[in-house]
């Protein structure tokens, strides 16, 4: 999933706010979880969150999700964030800025856990 970091997403240092980056990660990971669960999921846990480099306004922010584990109702996904500087003077190749492990639970229409369908 790709988007651009905007001025409204900055923190008091002028860099991009970590909470905004986490929401992009949650969204990116949930798209993969939706596909695996064949429907709705809710985020139940986030662990091993790390930010290795700052993100600047105008950076193109790319979120990549990789499946770690499928449980009975849960799906664990490792989400990485990579940045491609496009508008800043440091234009160049992509580099990794953050990583975390997200756990999603497949939920039914009433928000209760449901079994994940068998994977093909
Ligand atoms: C998602 C939710 C329905 C799960 O309900 P629950 O009562 O915790 O469900 P369970 O205890 O049966 O656990 C469901 C699965 O999640 C896993 N799980 C629960 N809490 C976890 C945690 N803290 N860390 C890792 N896995 C966890 C369980 O191991 C289980 O996995 P499995 O079925 O693959 O073995 C409930 O926690 C919820 O509604 N949470 C709020 C979701 C939300 O609003 N998220 C933010 C916005 S999306």
PDB file of C-alpha atoms and ligand atoms in Angstrom:
ATOM      1  CA  UNK A   1       0.000   0.000   0.000  1.00  0.00           C
ATOM      2  CA  UNK A   2       1.459   3.391  -0.952  1.00  0.00           C
ATOM      3  CA  UNK A   3       0.641   6.912   0.156  1.00  0.00           C
ATOM      4  CA  UNK A   4       2.370  10.284   0.654  1.00  0.00           C
ATOM      5  CA  UNK A   5       3.247  11.730   4.075  1.00  0.00           C
ATOM      6  CA  UNK A   6       1.513  15.131   4.342  1.00  0.00           C
ATOM      7  CA  UNK A   7       2.136  18.233   6.525  1.00  0.00           C
ATOM      8  CA  UNK A   8      -1.003  17.476   8.600  1.00  0.00           C
ATOM      9  CA  UNK A   9       0.645  14.219   9.760  1.00  0.00           C
ATOM     10  CA  UNK A  10       3.671  15.811  11.481  1.00  0.00           C
ATOM     11  CA  UNK A  11       4.713  15.783  15.131  1.00  0.00           C
ATOM     12  CA  UNK A  12       6.218  18.665  17.146  1.00  0.00           C
ATOM     13  CA  UNK A  13       9.661  17.974  15.583  1.00  0.00           C
ATOM     14  CA  UNK A  14       8.308  18.471  12.071  1.00  0.00           C
ATOM     15  CA  UNK A  15       8.784  14.771  11.236  1.00  0.00           C
ATOM     16  CA  UNK A  16       5.884  12.414  10.555  1.00  0.00           C
ATOM     17  CA  UNK A  17       3.991  11.368  13.704  1.00  0.00           C
ATOM     18  CA  UNK A  18       4.559   7.724  14.723  1.00  0.00           C
ATOM     19  CA  UNK A  19       0.832   7.252  15.372  1.00  0.00           C
ATOM     20  CA  UNK A  20       0.085   8.076  11.738  1.00  0.00           C
ATOM     21  CA  UNK A  21       2.704   5.544  10.608  1.00  0.00           C
ATOM     22  CA  UNK A  22       1.150   2.910  12.905  1.00  0.00           C
ATOM     23  CA  UNK A  23      -2.300   3.569  11.450  1.00  0.00           C
ATOM     24  CA  UNK A  24      -0.922   3.063   7.924  1.00  0.00           C
ATOM     25  CA  UNK A  25       0.651  -0.199   9.108  1.00  0.00           C
ATOM     26  CA  UNK A  26      -2.604  -1.360  10.706  1.00  0.00           C
ATOM     27  CA  UNK A  27      -4.517  -0.526   7.527  1.00  0.00           C
ATOM     28  CA  UNK A  28      -1.954  -2.208   5.259  1.00  0.00           C
ATOM     29  CA  UNK A  29      -1.840  -5.341   7.431  1.00  0.00           C
ATOM     30  CA  UNK A  30      -5.622  -5.504   7.672  1.00  0.00           C
ATOM     31  CA  UNK A  31      -5.977  -5.595   3.866  1.00  0.00           C
ATOM     32  CA  UNK A  32      -3.949  -8.808   3.797  1.00  0.00           C
ATOM     33  CA  UNK A  33      -5.826 -10.158   6.852  1.00  0.00           C
ATOM     34  CA  UNK A  34      -9.180  -9.406   5.140  1.00  0.00           C
ATOM     35  CA  UNK A  35      -8.098 -11.475   2.143  1.00  0.00           C
ATOM     36  CA  UNK A  36      -7.006 -14.402   4.297  1.00  0.00           C
ATOM     37  CA  UNK A  37     -10.076 -14.238   6.573  1.00  0.00           C
ATOM     38  CA  UNK A  38     -12.403 -13.736   3.580  1.00  0.00           C
ATOM     39  CA  UNK A  39     -14.123 -10.932   5.462  1.00  0.00           C
ATOM     40  CA  UNK A  40     -14.018  -8.635   8.471  1.00  0.00           C
ATOM     41  CA  UNK A  41     -11.171  -8.601  10.967  1.00  0.00           C
ATOM     42  CA  UNK A  42     -10.368  -6.605  14.105  1.00  0.00           C
ATOM     43  CA  UNK A  43      -6.885  -5.714  15.348  1.00  0.00           C
ATOM     44  CA  UNK A  44      -6.303  -7.451  18.674  1.00  0.00           C
ATOM     45  CA  UNK A  45      -2.572  -6.886  19.339  1.00  0.00           C
ATOM     46  CA  UNK A  46       0.546  -5.091  18.114  1.00  0.00           C
ATOM     47  CA  UNK A  47       4.034  -6.093  19.245  1.00  0.00           C
ATOM     48  CA  UNK A  48       7.695  -5.523  18.468  1.00  0.00           C
ATOM     49  CA  UNK A  49       6.940  -2.042  17.125  1.00  0.00           C
ATOM     50  CA  UNK A  50      10.130  -0.290  16.081  1.00  0.00           C
ATOM     51  CA  UNK A  51      10.900   2.949  14.257  1.00  0.00           C
ATOM     52  CA  UNK A  52      14.409   2.998  12.789  1.00  0.00           C
ATOM     53  CA  UNK A  53      14.436   6.277  10.795  1.00  0.00           C
ATOM     54  CA  UNK A  54      12.274   9.410  10.639  1.00  0.00           C
ATOM     55  CA  UNK A  55       9.738   9.961   7.866  1.00  0.00           C
ATOM     56  CA  UNK A  56       9.628  13.409   6.223  1.00  0.00           C
ATOM     57  CA  UNK A  57       6.783  15.355   4.616  1.00  0.00           C
ATOM     58  CA  UNK A  58       6.582  14.388   0.939  1.00  0.00           C
ATOM     59  CA  UNK A  59       8.102  10.943   1.425  1.00  0.00           C
ATOM     60  CA  UNK A  60       6.273   8.152  -0.377  1.00  0.00           C
ATOM     61  CA  UNK A  61       5.354   5.649   2.360  1.00  0.00           C
ATOM     62  CA  UNK A  62       5.050   1.991   1.314  1.00  0.00           C
ATOM     63  CA  UNK A  63       3.551  -0.611   3.658  1.00  0.00           C
ATOM     64  CA  UNK A  64       4.308  -4.308   3.095  1.00  0.00           C
ATOM     65  CA  UNK A  65       2.609  -7.137   4.969  1.00  0.00           C
ATOM     66  CA  UNK A  66       3.894 -10.696   5.207  1.00  0.00           C
ATOM     67  CA  UNK A  67       1.925 -13.551   6.714  1.00  0.00           C
ATOM     68  CA  UNK A  68       3.576 -15.045   9.801  1.00  0.00           C
ATOM     69  CA  UNK A  69       0.900 -17.392  11.162  1.00  0.00           C
ATOM     70  CA  UNK A  70      -2.747 -18.376  10.790  1.00  0.00           C
ATOM     71  CA  UNK A  71      -4.437 -19.626  13.979  1.00  0.00           C
ATOM     72  CA  UNK A  72      -8.005 -20.785  14.560  1.00  0.00           C
ATOM     73  CA  UNK A  73      -9.431 -17.259  14.498  1.00  0.00           C
ATOM     74  CA  UNK A  74      -6.284 -15.096  14.416  1.00  0.00           C
ATOM     75  CA  UNK A  75      -3.848 -14.015  11.722  1.00  0.00           C
ATOM     76  CA  UNK A  76      -0.373 -12.700  12.555  1.00  0.00           C
ATOM     77  CA  UNK A  77       1.230 -10.401  10.013  1.00  0.00           C
ATOM     78  CA  UNK A  78       4.664  -8.782   9.995  1.00  0.00           C
ATOM     79  CA  UNK A  79       4.273  -5.264   8.624  1.00  0.00           C
ATOM     80  CA  UNK A  80       7.212  -3.240   7.333  1.00  0.00           C
ATOM     81  CA  UNK A  81       7.237   0.388   6.239  1.00  0.00           C
ATOM     82  CA  UNK A  82       9.610   1.568   3.555  1.00  0.00           C
ATOM     83  CA  UNK A  83      10.108   5.129   2.387  1.00  0.00           C
ATOM     84  CA  UNK A  84      11.028   6.518  -0.996  1.00  0.00           C
ATOM     85  CA  UNK A  85      12.176  10.135  -0.689  1.00  0.00           C
ATOM     86  CA  UNK A  86      10.689  11.939  -3.666  1.00  0.00           C
ATOM     87  CA  UNK A  87      10.302  15.593  -2.745  1.00  0.00           C
ATOM     88  CA  UNK A  88      13.132  15.995  -0.213  1.00  0.00           C
ATOM     89  CA  UNK A  89      16.793  16.659  -1.126  1.00  0.00           C
ATOM     90  CA  UNK A  90      17.727  13.094  -0.027  1.00  0.00           C
ATOM     91  CA  UNK A  91      16.062  11.661  -3.168  1.00  0.00           C
ATOM     92  CA  UNK A  92      17.287   8.112  -3.647  1.00  0.00           C
ATOM     93  CA  UNK A  93      16.521   4.440  -3.122  1.00  0.00           C
ATOM     94  CA  UNK A  94      13.926   3.128  -0.665  1.00  0.00           C
ATOM     95  CA  UNK A  95      14.862   2.421   2.927  1.00  0.00           C
ATOM     96  CA  UNK A  96      13.065   0.749   5.838  1.00  0.00           C
ATOM     97  CA  UNK A  97      11.709   3.019   8.589  1.00  0.00           C
ATOM     98  CA  UNK A  98       9.490   0.819  10.781  1.00  0.00           C
ATOM     99  CA  UNK A  99       8.378  -2.718  11.528  1.00  0.00           C
ATOM    100  CA  UNK A 100       5.851  -4.424  13.816  1.00  0.00           C
ATOM    101  CA  UNK A 101       3.849  -7.590  14.276  1.00  0.00           C
ATOM    102  CA  UNK A 102       0.059  -7.197  14.055  1.00  0.00           C
ATOM    103  CA  UNK A 103      -2.483  -9.806  15.177  1.00  0.00           C
ATOM    104  CA  UNK A 104      -5.943  -9.663  13.590  1.00  0.00           C
ATOM    105  CA  UNK A 105      -8.972 -11.721  14.574  1.00  0.00           C
ATOM    106  CA  UNK A 106     -11.614 -12.738  12.043  1.00  0.00           C
ATOM    107  CA  UNK A 107     -14.966 -11.472  13.323  1.00  0.00           C
ATOM    108  CA  UNK A 108     -18.578 -12.131  12.383  1.00  0.00           C
ATOM    109  CA  UNK A 109     -21.346  -9.555  11.872  1.00  0.00           C
ATOM    110  CA  UNK A 110     -21.753  -9.273  15.667  1.00  0.00           C
ATOM    111  CA  UNK A 111     -18.035  -8.637  16.244  1.00  0.00           C
ATOM    112  CA  UNK A 112     -17.419 -12.119  17.696  1.00  0.00           C
ATOM    113  CA  UNK A 113     -14.390 -14.237  16.718  1.00  0.00           C
ATOM    114  CA  UNK A 114     -15.067 -16.686  13.878  1.00  0.00           C
ATOM    115  CA  UNK A 115     -12.963 -19.524  12.485  1.00  0.00           C
ATOM    116  CA  UNK A 116     -10.752 -18.637   9.543  1.00  0.00           C
ATOM    117  CA  UNK A 117     -11.764 -20.539   6.417  1.00  0.00           C
ATOM    118  CA  UNK A 118      -9.326 -23.243   5.252  1.00  0.00           C
ATOM    119  CA  UNK A 119      -6.662 -21.757   2.963  1.00  0.00           C
ATOM    120  CA  UNK A 120      -6.365 -23.078  -0.597  1.00  0.00           C
TER     121      UNK A 120
HETATM  122  C1  LIG B   1     -11.108  -9.102  18.407  1.00  0.00           C
HETATM  123  C2  LIG B   1     -11.983  -9.591  19.559  1.00  0.00           C
HETATM  124  C3  LIG B   1     -13.402  -9.834  19.029  1.00  0.00           C
HETATM  125  C4  LIG B   1     -11.404 -10.922  20.042  1.00  0.00           C
HETATM  126  O1  LIG B   1     -12.158 -11.333  21.140  1.00  0.00           O
HETATM  127  P1  LIG B   1     -11.478 -12.207  22.297  1.00  0.00           P
HETATM  128  O2  LIG B   1     -12.498 -12.461  23.300  1.00  0.00           O
HETATM  129  O3  LIG B   1     -10.180 -11.573  22.688  1.00  0.00           O
HETATM  130  O4  LIG B   1     -11.207 -13.543  21.499  1.00  0.00           O
HETATM  131  P2  LIG B   1     -10.362 -14.799  21.957  1.00  0.00           P
HETATM  132  O5  LIG B   1      -9.865 -14.705  23.353  1.00  0.00           O
HETATM  133  O6  LIG B   1     -11.205 -15.966  21.548  1.00  0.00           O
HETATM  134  O7  LIG B   1      -9.056 -14.735  21.005  1.00  0.00           O
HETATM  135  C5  LIG B   1      -9.222 -14.791  19.613  1.00  0.00           C
HETATM  136  C6  LIG B   1      -7.857 -15.036  18.991  1.00  0.00           C
HETATM  137  O8  LIG B   1      -7.048 -13.891  19.206  1.00  0.00           O
HETATM  138  C7  LIG B   1      -5.845 -14.268  19.875  1.00  0.00           C
HETATM  139  N1  LIG B   1      -5.508 -13.201  20.813  1.00  0.00           N
HETATM  140  C8  LIG B   1      -6.330 -12.599  21.687  1.00  0.00           C
HETATM  141  N2  LIG B   1      -5.665 -11.643  22.367  1.00  0.00           N
HETATM  142  C9  LIG B   1      -4.407 -11.645  21.881  1.00  0.00           C
HETATM  143  C10 LIG B   1      -3.230 -10.897  22.190  1.00  0.00           C
HETATM  144  N3  LIG B   1      -3.244  -9.939  23.107  1.00  0.00           N
HETATM  145  N4  LIG B   1      -2.109 -11.161  21.496  1.00  0.00           N
HETATM  146  C11 LIG B   1      -2.075 -12.123  20.542  1.00  0.00           C
HETATM  147  N5  LIG B   1      -3.167 -12.875  20.196  1.00  0.00           N
HETATM  148  C12 LIG B   1      -4.306 -12.631  20.878  1.00  0.00           C
HETATM  149  C13 LIG B   1      -6.163 -15.572  20.587  1.00  0.00           C
HETATM  150  O9  LIG B   1      -5.004 -16.329  20.824  1.00  0.00           O
HETATM  151  C14 LIG B   1      -7.097 -16.223  19.577  1.00  0.00           C
HETATM  152  O10 LIG B   1      -6.339 -16.764  18.507  1.00  0.00           O
HETATM  153  P3  LIG B   1      -6.660 -18.211  17.839  1.00  0.00           P
HETATM  154  O11 LIG B   1      -8.152 -18.378  17.721  1.00  0.00           O
HETATM  155  O12 LIG B   1      -6.033 -18.161  16.473  1.00  0.00           O
HETATM  156  O13 LIG B   1      -6.035 -19.234  18.714  1.00  0.00           O
HETATM  157  C15 LIG B   1     -12.047  -8.594  20.763  1.00  0.00           C
HETATM  158  O14 LIG B   1     -10.787  -8.627  21.453  1.00  0.00           O
HETATM  159  C16 LIG B   1     -12.280  -7.179  20.273  1.00  0.00           C
HETATM  160  O15 LIG B   1     -13.408  -6.851  19.858  1.00  0.00           O
HETATM  161  N6  LIG B   1     -11.248  -6.324  20.343  1.00  0.00           N
HETATM  162  C17 LIG B   1     -11.350  -4.969  19.842  1.00  0.00           C
HETATM  163  C18 LIG B   1     -10.959  -4.952  18.365  1.00  0.00           C
HETATM  164  C19 LIG B   1     -10.804  -3.544  17.911  1.00  0.00           C
HETATM  165  O16 LIG B   1     -11.734  -2.759  18.041  1.00  0.00           O
HETATM  166  N7  LIG B   1      -9.617  -3.223  17.396  1.00  0.00           N
HETATM  167  C20 LIG B   1      -9.229  -1.879  17.059  1.00  0.00           C
HETATM  168  C21 LIG B   1      -9.741  -1.416  15.783  1.00  0.00           C
HETATM  169  S1  LIG B   1      -9.831  -2.603  14.494  1.00  0.00           S
END
